[in-house]
Amino acid sequence: MAQSLREIKNRIRGIGNVNKVTYAMEMISIAKLRPVKNKLPLSKQFSFKIEALLNNLLSDSEGVLHPLAEKRENICKVTVCLITSDSGLCGNYNHNIIRMVEEFINKRREEKITLISVGKKGSAYFKRRGINIAQAYTGLNGRYSDEVTNEILKNLTDIFLSKGSDEVYVGYTYFESASRRRPMIEKLLNINAPKKEKIDYILEP
């Protein structure tokens, strides 16, 4: 009986210690998330406005001759840039986008799929399944910078312009709120826009 009571007390003490560690991790995560949440609405507004402007300019895309807007007739090669984290303990963040990209690859088996991975989790998952990973960006641990972003974007652009791929997609997790995230796969290249009424712009110096 004494032994059982001691075990119960040790168990209670252990659970209390785990609770303290978990609470400390939660406080650290909240502190890291706060500055990102403050910047995110502004960057989203800028991104949405640029996208709307680009779509309007490309609304009459038949006359656009830019190489990034080139539409390839026979799609044989596709590149997917998958963005995951370098570590775990983030719920379904990695699982949902990895599963979506895997379904995308399975649906397009007739084409040659090349994967560019950002984050260890996605890279490790697809390596085990024999998917060709052209390049992997790991060890970033969420510390992204303009230099890294520009390097990845240049790599994807060069692949398309050199005809290494006929289409380029990005698989990522769209942040809606701290408790809600949505996995998405969006076409990056070629650049195209839905047909709609053309808007004329008056530009002044």
JSON list of C-alpha atoms in Angstrom, two decimals:
[
{"chain": "A", "resi": 1, "resn": "MET", "atom": "CA", "xyz": [0.00, 0.00, 0.00]},
{"chain": "A", "resi": 2, "resn": "ALA", "atom": "CA", "xyz": [2.83, 2.37, 0.93]},
{"chain": "A", "resi": 3, "resn": "GLN", "atom": "CA", "xyz": [4.55, 1.55, -2.35]},
{"chain": "A", "resi": 4, "resn": "SER", "atom": "CA", "xyz": [1.37, 2.30, -4.33]},
{"chain": "A", "resi": 5, "resn": "LEU", "atom": "CA", "xyz": [0.91, 5.61, -2.53]},
{"chain": "A", "resi": 6, "resn": "ARG", "atom": "CA", "xyz": [4.51, 6.60, -3.30]},
{"chain": "A", "resi": 7, "resn": "GLU", "atom": "CA", "xyz": [4.05, 5.73, -6.96]},
{"chain": "A", "resi": 8, "resn": "ILE", "atom": "CA", "xyz": [0.86, 7.81, -7.11]},
{"chain": "A", "resi": 9, "resn": "LYS", "atom": "CA", "xyz": [2.64, 10.80, -5.54]},
{"chain": "A", "resi": 10, "resn": "ASN", "atom": "CA", "xyz": [5.57, 10.46, -7.98]},
{"chain": "A", "resi": 11, "resn": "ARG", "atom": "CA", "xyz": [3.10, 10.26, -10.85]},
{"chain": "A", "resi": 12, "resn": "ILE", "atom": "CA", "xyz": [1.31, 13.42, -9.69]},
{"chain": "A", "resi": 13, "resn": "ARG", "atom": "CA", "xyz": [4.66, 15.21, -9.32]},
{"chain": "A", "resi": 14, "resn": "GLY", "atom": "CA", "xyz": [5.71, 14.09, -12.81]},
{"chain": "A", "resi": 15, "resn": "ILE", "atom": "CA", "xyz": [2.47, 15.33, -14.37]},
{"chain": "A", "resi": 16, "resn": "GLY", "atom": "CA", "xyz": [2.96, 18.66, -12.59]},
{"chain": "A", "resi": 17, "resn": "ASN", "atom": "CA", "xyz": [6.46, 18.99, -14.05]},
{"chain": "A", "resi": 18, "resn": "VAL", "atom": "CA", "xyz": [5.21, 18.20, -17.55]},
{"chain": "A", "resi": 19, "resn": "ASN", "atom": "CA", "xyz": [2.49, 20.82, -17.10]},
{"chain": "A", "resi": 20, "resn": "LYS", "atom": "CA", "xyz": [5.11, 23.44, -16.14]},
{"chain": "A", "resi": 21, "resn": "VAL", "atom": "CA", "xyz": [7.28, 22.63, -19.17]},
{"chain": "A", "resi": 22, "resn": "THR", "atom": "CA", "xyz": [4.26, 22.69, -21.52]},
{"chain": "A", "resi": 23, "resn": "TYR", "atom": "CA", "xyz": [3.13, 26.03, -20.10]},
{"chain": "A", "resi": 24, "resn": "ALA", "atom": "CA", "xyz": [6.63, 27.49, -20.59]},
{"chain": "A", "resi": 25, "resn": "MET", "atom": "CA", "xyz": [6.68, 26.27, -24.22]},
{"chain": "A", "resi": 26, "resn": "GLU", "atom": "CA", "xyz": [3.25, 27.82, -24.77]},
{"chain": "A", "resi": 27, "resn": "MET", "atom": "CA", "xyz": [4.43, 31.19, -23.42]},
{"chain": "A", "resi": 28, "resn": "ILE", "atom": "CA", "xyz": [7.51, 31.10, -25.70]},
{"chain": "A", "resi": 29, "resn": "SER", "atom": "CA", "xyz": [5.33, 30.26, -28.72]},
{"chain": "A", "resi": 30, "resn": "ILE", "atom": "CA", "xyz": [2.93, 33.12, -27.94]},
{"chain": "A", "resi": 31, "resn": "ALA", "atom": "CA", "xyz": [5.86, 35.55, -27.61]},
{"chain": "A", "resi": 32, "resn": "LYS", "atom": "CA", "xyz": [7.24, 34.42, -31.01]},
{"chain": "A", "resi": 33, "resn": "LEU", "atom": "CA", "xyz": [3.83, 34.54, -32.69]},
{"chain": "A", "resi": 34, "resn": "ARG", "atom": "CA", "xyz": [2.90, 38.07, -31.55]},
{"chain": "A", "resi": 35, "resn": "PRO", "atom": "CA", "xyz": [5.31, 40.07, -33.78]},
{"chain": "A", "resi": 36, "resn": "VAL", "atom": "CA", "xyz": [4.43, 37.89, -36.78]},
{"chain": "A", "resi": 37, "resn": "LYS", "atom": "CA", "xyz": [0.70, 38.43, -36.22]},
{"chain": "A", "resi": 38, "resn": "ASN", "atom": "CA", "xyz": [1.27, 42.18, -36.07]},
{"chain": "A", "resi": 39, "resn": "LYS", "atom": "CA", "xyz": [3.08, 42.23, -39.43]},
{"chain": "A", "resi": 40, "resn": "LEU", "atom": "CA", "xyz": [0.94, 39.67, -41.24]},
{"chain": "A", "resi": 41, "resn": "PRO", "atom": "CA", "xyz": [-2.21, 41.80, -41.91]},
{"chain": "A", "resi": 42, "resn": "LEU", "atom": "CA", "xyz": [-0.11, 44.54, -43.56]},
{"chain": "A", "resi": 43, "resn": "SER", "atom": "CA", "xyz": [1.81, 42.12, -45.78]},
{"chain": "A", "resi": 44, "resn": "LYS", "atom": "CA", "xyz": [-1.45, 40.36, -46.74]},
{"chain": "A", "resi": 45, "resn": "GLN", "atom": "CA", "xyz": [-3.04, 43.64, -47.82]},
{"chain": "A", "resi": 46, "resn": "PHE", "atom": "CA", "xyz": [0.01, 44.47, -49.95]},
{"chain": "A", "resi": 47, "resn": "SER", "atom": "CA", "xyz": [0.06, 40.99, -51.47]},
{"chain": "A", "resi": 48, "resn": "PHE", "atom": "CA", "xyz": [-3.66, 41.05, -52.32]},
{"chain": "A", "resi": 49, "resn": "LYS", "atom": "CA", "xyz": [-3.39, 44.49, -53.97]},
{"chain": "A", "resi": 50, "resn": "ILE", "atom": "CA", "xyz": [-0.39, 43.42, -56.07]},
{"chain": "A", "resi": 51, "resn": "GLU", "atom": "CA", "xyz": [-2.19, 40.23, -57.12]},
{"chain": "A", "resi": 52, "resn": "ALA", "atom": "CA", "xyz": [-5.32, 42.20, -58.08]},
{"chain": "A", "resi": 53, "resn": "LEU", "atom": "CA", "xyz": [-3.22, 44.67, -60.08]},
{"chain": "A", "resi": 54, "resn": "LEU", "atom": "CA", "xyz": [-1.41, 41.85, -61.89]},
{"chain": "A", "resi": 55, "resn": "ASN", "atom": "CA", "xyz": [-4.67, 40.05, -62.68]},
{"chain": "A", "resi": 56, "resn": "ASN", "atom": "CA", "xyz": [-6.13, 43.25, -64.12]},
{"chain": "A", "resi": 57, "resn": "LEU", "atom": "CA", "xyz": [-3.07, 43.87, -66.27]},
{"chain": "A", "resi": 58, "resn": "LEU", "atom": "CA", "xyz": [-3.21, 40.29, -67.55]},
{"chain": "A", "resi": 59, "resn": "SER", "atom": "CA", "xyz": [-6.96, 40.30, -68.14]},
{"chain": "A", "resi": 60, "resn": "ASP", "atom": "CA", "xyz": [-6.22, 40.62, -71.86]},
{"chain": "A", "resi": 61, "resn": "SER", "atom": "CA", "xyz": [-3.32, 38.17, -71.72]},
{"chain": "A", "resi": 62, "resn": "GLU", "atom": "CA", "xyz": [-3.39, 37.29, -75.44]},
{"chain": "A", "resi": 63, "resn": "GLY", "atom": "CA", "xyz": [-1.07, 40.21, -76.14]},
{"chain": "A", "resi": 64, "resn": "VAL", "atom": "CA", "xyz": [1.32, 39.50, -73.25]},
{"chain": "A", "resi": 65, "resn": "LEU", "atom": "CA", "xyz": [4.69, 38.23, -74.49]},
{"chain": "A", "resi": 66, "resn": "HIS", "atom": "CA", "xyz": [6.55, 38.07, -71.19]},
{"chain": "A", "resi": 67, "resn": "PRO", "atom": "CA", "xyz": [8.43, 34.74, -70.81]},
{"chain": "A", "resi": 68, "resn": "LEU", "atom": "CA", "xyz": [6.93, 34.15, -67.34]},
{"chain": "A", "resi": 69, "resn": "ALA", "atom": "CA", "xyz": [3.45, 34.27, -68.89]},
{"chain": "A", "resi": 70, "resn": "GLU", "atom": "CA", "xyz": [4.30, 31.74, -71.60]},
{"chain": "A", "resi": 71, "resn": "LYS", "atom": "CA", "xyz": [1.76, 28.95, -71.79]},
{"chain": "A", "resi": 72, "resn": "ARG", "atom": "CA", "xyz": [3.24, 25.56, -72.69]},
{"chain": "A", "resi": 73, "resn": "GLU", "atom": "CA", "xyz": [0.99, 23.40, -74.84]},
{"chain": "A", "resi": 74, "resn": "ASN", "atom": "CA", "xyz": [2.18, 19.93, -73.78]},
{"chain": "A", "resi": 75, "resn": "ILE", "atom": "CA", "xyz": [2.70, 19.75, -70.00]},
{"chain": "A", "resi": 76, "resn": "CYS", "atom": "CA", "xyz": [5.31, 17.05, -69.43]},
{"chain": "A", "resi": 77, "resn": "LYS", "atom": "CA", "xyz": [7.37, 18.37, -66.49]},
{"chain": "A", "resi": 78, "resn": "VAL", "atom": "CA", "xyz": [6.03, 19.90, -63.28]},
{"chain": "A", "resi": 79, "resn": "THR", "atom": "CA", "xyz": [7.89, 21.34, -60.28]},
{"chain": "A", "resi": 80, "resn": "VAL", "atom": "CA", "xyz": [6.31, 21.58, -56.84]},
{"chain": "A", "resi": 81, "resn": "CYS", "atom": "CA", "xyz": [7.84, 23.68, -54.06]},
{"chain": "A", "resi": 82, "resn": "LEU", "atom": "CA", "xyz": [6.66, 22.22, -50.74]},
{"chain": "A", "resi": 83, "resn": "ILE", "atom": "CA", "xyz": [6.92, 24.34, -47.58]},
{"chain": "A", "resi": 84, "resn": "THR", "atom": "CA", "xyz": [6.92, 22.53, -44.22]},
{"chain": "A", "resi": 85, "resn": "SER", "atom": "CA", "xyz": [8.63, 23.04, -40.87]},
{"chain": "A", "resi": 86, "resn": "ASP", "atom": "CA", "xyz": [12.02, 21.74, -39.71]},
{"chain": "A", "resi": 87, "resn": "SER", "atom": "CA", "xyz": [10.59, 20.37, -36.46]},
{"chain": "A", "resi": 88, "resn": "GLY", "atom": "CA", "xyz": [7.46, 18.69, -35.13]},
{"chain": "A", "resi": 89, "resn": "LEU", "atom": "CA", "xyz": [5.14, 19.48, -32.21]},
{"chain": "A", "resi": 90, "resn": "CYS", "atom": "CA", "xyz": [2.91, 21.59, -34.48]},
{"chain": "A", "resi": 91, "resn": "GLY", "atom": "CA", "xyz": [-0.18, 19.42, -34.82]},
{"chain": "A", "resi": 92, "resn": "ASN", "atom": "CA", "xyz": [-1.41, 18.83, -38.36]},
{"chain": "A", "resi": 93, "resn": "TYR", "atom": "CA", "xyz": [0.62, 21.69, -39.85]},
{"chain": "A", "resi": 94, "resn": "ASN", "atom": "CA", "xyz": [3.00, 19.38, -41.73]},
{"chain": "A", "resi": 95, "resn": "HIS", "atom": "CA", "xyz": [0.66, 16.42, -42.17]},
{"chain": "A", "resi": 96, "resn": "ASN", "atom": "CA", "xyz": [-2.10, 18.29, -44.02]},
{"chain": "A", "resi": 97, "resn": "ILE", "atom": "CA", "xyz": [0.10, 19.98, -46.64]},
{"chain": "A", "resi": 98, "resn": "ILE", "atom": "CA", "xyz": [2.25, 16.84, -47.16]},
{"chain": "A", "resi": 99, "resn": "ARG", "atom": "CA", "xyz": [-0.90, 14.78, -47.77]},
{"chain": "A", "resi": 100, "resn": "MET", "atom": "CA", "xyz": [-2.26, 17.37, -50.23]},
{"chain": "A", "resi": 101, "resn": "VAL", "atom": "CA", "xyz": [1.03, 17.48, -52.20]},
{"chain": "A", "resi": 102, "resn": "GLU", "atom": "CA", "xyz": [1.17, 13.67, -52.23]},
{"chain": "A", "resi": 103, "resn": "GLU", "atom": "CA", "xyz": [-2.36, 13.54, -53.69]},
{"chain": "A", "resi": 104, "resn": "PHE", "atom": "CA", "xyz": [-1.34, 16.16, -56.27]},
{"chain": "A", "resi": 105, "resn": "ILE", "atom": "CA", "xyz": [1.68, 14.04, -57.30]},
{"chain": "A", "resi": 106, "resn": "ASN", "atom": "CA", "xyz": [-0.40, 10.85, -57.51]},
{"chain": "A", "resi": 107, "resn": "LYS", "atom": "CA", "xyz": [-2.97, 12.54, -59.77]},
{"chain": "A", "resi": 108, "resn": "ARG", "atom": "CA", "xyz": [-0.25, 13.71, -62.17]},
{"chain": "A", "resi": 109, "resn": "ARG", "atom": "CA", "xyz": [1.82, 10.53, -62.41]},
{"chain": "A", "resi": 110, "resn": "GLU", "atom": "CA", "xyz": [1.97, 10.79, -66.21]},
{"chain": "A", "resi": 111, "resn": "GLU", "atom": "CA", "xyz": [4.14, 13.89, -65.87]},
{"chain": "A", "resi": 112, "resn": "LYS", "atom": "CA", "xyz": [7.67, 14.12, -64.54]},
{"chain": "A", "resi": 113, "resn": "ILE", "atom": "CA", "xyz": [7.35, 15.62, -61.05]},
{"chain": "A", "resi": 114, "resn": "THR", "atom": "CA", "xyz": [10.29, 17.43, -59.45]},
{"chain": "A", "resi": 115, "resn": "LEU", "atom": "CA", "xyz": [10.07, 18.46, -55.81]},
{"chain": "A", "resi": 116, "resn": "ILE", "atom": "CA", "xyz": [11.81, 21.40, -54.14]},
{"chain": "A", "resi": 117, "resn": "SER", "atom": "CA", "xyz": [11.47, 21.11, -50.38]},
{"chain": "A", "resi": 118, "resn": "VAL", "atom": "CA", "xyz": [11.60, 23.89, -47.79]},
{"chain": "A", "resi": 119, "resn": "GLY", "atom": "CA", "xyz": [11.79, 22.29, -44.33]},
{"chain": "A", "resi": 120, "resn": "LYS", "atom": "CA", "xyz": [13.03, 18.93, -43.05]},
{"chain": "A", "resi": 121, "resn": "LYS", "atom": "CA", "xyz": [9.63, 17.30, -42.53]},
{"chain": "A", "resi": 122, "resn": "GLY", "atom": "CA", "xyz": [8.55, 17.43, -46.17]},
{"chain": "A", "resi": 123, "resn": "SER", "atom": "CA", "xyz": [12.02, 16.51, -47.43]},
{"chain": "A", "resi": 124, "resn": "ALA", "atom": "CA", "xyz": [12.31, 13.47, -45.14]},
{"chain": "A", "resi": 125, "resn": "TYR", "atom": "CA", "xyz": [8.80, 12.23, -45.97]},
{"chain": "A", "resi": 126, "resn": "PHE", "atom": "CA", "xyz": [9.20, 12.24, -49.75]},
{"chain": "A", "resi": 127, "resn": "LYS", "atom": "CA", "xyz": [12.79, 10.96, -49.68]},
{"chain": "A", "resi": 128, "resn": "ARG", "atom": "CA", "xyz": [11.50, 7.81, -48.01]},
{"chain": "A", "resi": 129, "resn": "ARG", "atom": "CA", "xyz": [9.01, 7.41, -50.86]},
{"chain": "A", "resi": 130, "resn": "GLY", "atom": "CA", "xyz": [11.55, 7.80, -53.65]},
{"chain": "A", "resi": 131, "resn": "ILE", "atom": "CA", "xyz": [10.34, 11.18, -54.97]},
{"chain": "A", "resi": 132, "resn": "ASN", "atom": "CA", "xyz": [13.02, 13.17, -56.80]},
{"chain": "A", "resi": 133, "resn": "ILE", "atom": "CA", "xyz": [13.98, 16.17, -54.62]},
{"chain": "A", "resi": 134, "resn": "ALA", "atom": "CA", "xyz": [15.94, 18.61, -56.76]},
{"chain": "A", "resi": 135, "resn": "GLN", "atom": "CA", "xyz": [16.86, 20.87, -53.85]},
{"chain": "A", "resi": 136, "resn": "ALA", "atom": "CA", "xyz": [16.14, 21.00, -50.12]},
{"chain": "A", "resi": 137, "resn": "TYR", "atom": "CA", "xyz": [16.26, 24.07, -47.89]},
{"chain": "A", "resi": 138, "resn": "THR", "atom": "CA", "xyz": [16.58, 22.82, -44.32]},
{"chain": "A", "resi": 139, "resn": "GLY", "atom": "CA", "xyz": [17.79, 24.12, -40.98]},
{"chain": "A", "resi": 140, "resn": "LEU", "atom": "CA", "xyz": [15.95, 27.44, -41.34]},
{"chain": "A", "resi": 141, "resn": "ASN", "atom": "CA", "xyz": [13.81, 26.73, -38.24]},
{"chain": "A", "resi": 142, "resn": "GLY", "atom": "CA", "xyz": [11.28, 29.38, -39.20]},
{"chain": "A", "resi": 143, "resn": "ARG", "atom": "CA", "xyz": [13.91, 32.12, -39.52]},
{"chain": "A", "resi": 144, "resn": "TYR", "atom": "CA", "xyz": [13.15, 33.12, -43.09]},
{"chain": "A", "resi": 145, "resn": "SER", "atom": "CA", "xyz": [14.73, 36.17, -44.65]},
{"chain": "A", "resi": 146, "resn": "ASP", "atom": "CA", "xyz": [14.57, 38.13, -47.89]},
{"chain": "A", "resi": 147, "resn": "GLU", "atom": "CA", "xyz": [17.79, 36.43, -49.02]},
{"chain": "A", "resi": 148, "resn": "VAL", "atom": "CA", "xyz": [16.34, 32.94, -48.62]},
{"chain": "A", "resi": 149, "resn": "THR", "atom": "CA", "xyz": [13.03, 33.92, -50.21]},
{"chain": "A", "resi": 150, "resn": "ASN", "atom": "CA", "xyz": [14.75, 35.53, -53.19]},
{"chain": "A", "resi": 151, "resn": "GLU", "atom": "CA", "xyz": [17.01, 32.49, -53.64]},
{"chain": "A", "resi": 152, "resn": "ILE", "atom": "CA", "xyz": [14.03, 30.11, -53.70]},
{"chain": "A", "resi": 153, "resn": "LEU", "atom": "CA", "xyz": [12.08, 32.36, -56.06]},
{"chain": "A", "resi": 154, "resn": "LYS", "atom": "CA", "xyz": [15.05, 32.72, -58.42]},
{"chain": "A", "resi": 155, "resn": "ASN", "atom": "CA", "xyz": [15.52, 28.95, -58.44]},
{"chain": "A", "resi": 156, "resn": "LEU", "atom": "CA", "xyz": [11.85, 28.35, -59.33]},
{"chain": "A", "resi": 157, "resn": "THR", "atom": "CA", "xyz": [11.91, 31.08, -62.00]},
{"chain": "A", "resi": 158, "resn": "ASP", "atom": "CA", "xyz": [15.11, 29.73, -63.57]},
{"chain": "A", "resi": 159, "resn": "ILE", "atom": "CA", "xyz": [13.61, 26.22, -63.74]},
{"chain": "A", "resi": 160, "resn": "PHE", "atom": "CA", "xyz": [10.63, 27.55, -65.67]},
{"chain": "A", "resi": 161, "resn": "LEU", "atom": "CA", "xyz": [12.58, 29.86, -67.99]},
{"chain": "A", "resi": 162, "resn": "SER", "atom": "CA", "xyz": [15.10, 27.14, -68.84]},
{"chain": "A", "resi": 163, "resn": "LYS", "atom": "CA", "xyz": [12.17, 24.82, -69.68]},
{"chain": "A", "resi": 164, "resn": "GLY", "atom": "CA", "xyz": [13.20, 22.47, -66.87]},
{"chain": "A", "resi": 165, "resn": "SER", "atom": "CA", "xyz": [9.49, 22.54, -65.98]},
{"chain": "A", "resi": 166, "resn": "ASP", "atom": "CA", "xyz": [6.38, 23.49, -67.90]},
{"chain": "A", "resi": 167, "resn": "GLU", "atom": "CA", "xyz": [4.51, 24.49, -64.73]},
{"chain": "A", "resi": 168, "resn": "VAL", "atom": "CA", "xyz": [5.62, 25.46, -61.22]},
{"chain": "A", "resi": 169, "resn": "TYR", "atom": "CA", "xyz": [3.42, 25.09, -58.13]},
{"chain": "A", "resi": 170, "resn": "VAL", "atom": "CA", "xyz": [3.85, 26.04, -54.47]},
{"chain": "A", "resi": 171, "resn": "GLY", "atom": "CA", "xyz": [2.37, 23.94, -51.66]},
{"chain": "A", "resi": 172, "resn": "TYR", "atom": "CA", "xyz": [2.09, 25.84, -48.38]},
{"chain": "A", "resi": 173, "resn": "THR", "atom": "CA", "xyz": [-0.13, 26.43, -45.36]},
{"chain": "A", "resi": 174, "resn": "TYR", "atom": "CA", "xyz": [-2.23, 29.59, -45.44]},
{"chain": "A", "resi": 175, "resn": "PHE", "atom": "CA", "xyz": [-2.43, 31.24, -42.02]},
{"chain": "A", "resi": 176, "resn": "GLU", "atom": "CA", "xyz": [-5.96, 32.38, -41.18]},
{"chain": "A", "resi": 177, "resn": "SER", "atom": "CA", "xyz": [-5.63, 32.54, -37.38]},
{"chain": "A", "resi": 178, "resn": "ALA", "atom": "CA", "xyz": [-3.63, 30.94, -34.58]},
{"chain": "A", "resi": 179, "resn": "SER", "atom": "CA", "xyz": [-6.15, 28.08, -34.46]},
{"chain": "A", "resi": 180, "resn": "ARG", "atom": "CA", "xyz": [-6.99, 27.84, -38.14]},
{"chain": "A", "resi": 181, "resn": "ARG", "atom": "CA", "xyz": [-4.64, 27.07, -41.03]},
{"chain": "A", "resi": 182, "resn": "ARG", "atom": "CA", "xyz": [-5.47, 25.93, -44.54]},
{"chain": "A", "resi": 183, "resn": "PRO", "atom": "CA", "xyz": [-3.17, 23.83, -46.78]},
{"chain": "A", "resi": 184, "resn": "MET", "atom": "CA", "xyz": [-3.03, 25.15, -50.34]},
{"chain": "A", "resi": 185, "resn": "ILE", "atom": "CA", "xyz": [-1.37, 24.37, -53.66]},
{"chain": "A", "resi": 186, "resn": "GLU", "atom": "CA", "xyz": [-1.16, 27.37, -55.96]},
{"chain": "A", "resi": 187, "resn": "LYS", "atom": "CA", "xyz": [0.23, 27.70, -59.45]},
{"chain": "A", "resi": 188, "resn": "LEU", "atom": "CA", "xyz": [3.19, 30.09, -59.51]},
{"chain": "A", "resi": 189, "resn": "LEU", "atom": "CA", "xyz": [4.27, 29.79, -63.17]},
{"chain": "A", "resi": 190, "resn": "ASN", "atom": "CA", "xyz": [3.23, 30.30, -65.83]},
{"chain": "A", "resi": 191, "resn": "ILE", "atom": "CA", "xyz": [1.51, 33.50, -64.76]},
{"chain": "A", "resi": 192, "resn": "ASN", "atom": "CA", "xyz": [-2.05, 33.65, -65.97]},
{"chain": "A", "resi": 193, "resn": "ALA", "atom": "CA", "xyz": [-5.24, 35.38, -64.92]},
{"chain": "A", "resi": 194, "resn": "PRO", "atom": "CA", "xyz": [-8.95, 34.68, -65.36]},
{"chain": "A", "resi": 195, "resn": "LYS", "atom": "CA", "xyz": [-10.63, 36.45, -68.26]},
{"chain": "A", "resi": 196, "resn": "LYS", "atom": "CA", "xyz": [-12.54, 39.55, -67.20]},
{"chain": "A", "resi": 197, "resn": "GLU", "atom": "CA", "xyz": [-13.22, 43.09, -68.25]},
{"chain": "A", "resi": 198, "resn": "LYS", "atom": "CA", "xyz": [-10.00, 44.95, -68.93]},
{"chain": "A", "resi": 199, "resn": "ILE", "atom": "CA", "xyz": [-9.18, 47.92, -66.70]},
{"chain": "A", "resi": 200, "resn": "ASP", "atom": "CA", "xyz": [-7.19, 50.83, -68.11]},
{"chain": "A", "resi": 201, "resn": "TYR", "atom": "CA", "xyz": [-4.63, 52.54, -65.85]},
{"chain": "A", "resi": 202, "resn": "ILE", "atom": "CA", "xyz": [-3.49, 56.13, -66.08]},
{"chain": "A", "resi": 203, "resn": "LEU", "atom": "CA", "xyz": [0.12, 56.38, -64.92]},
{"chain": "A", "resi": 204, "resn": "GLU", "atom": "CA", "xyz": [1.61, 59.69, -63.80]},
{"chain": "A", "resi": 205, "resn": "PRO", "atom": "CA", "xyz": [5.23, 60.48, -62.92]}
]
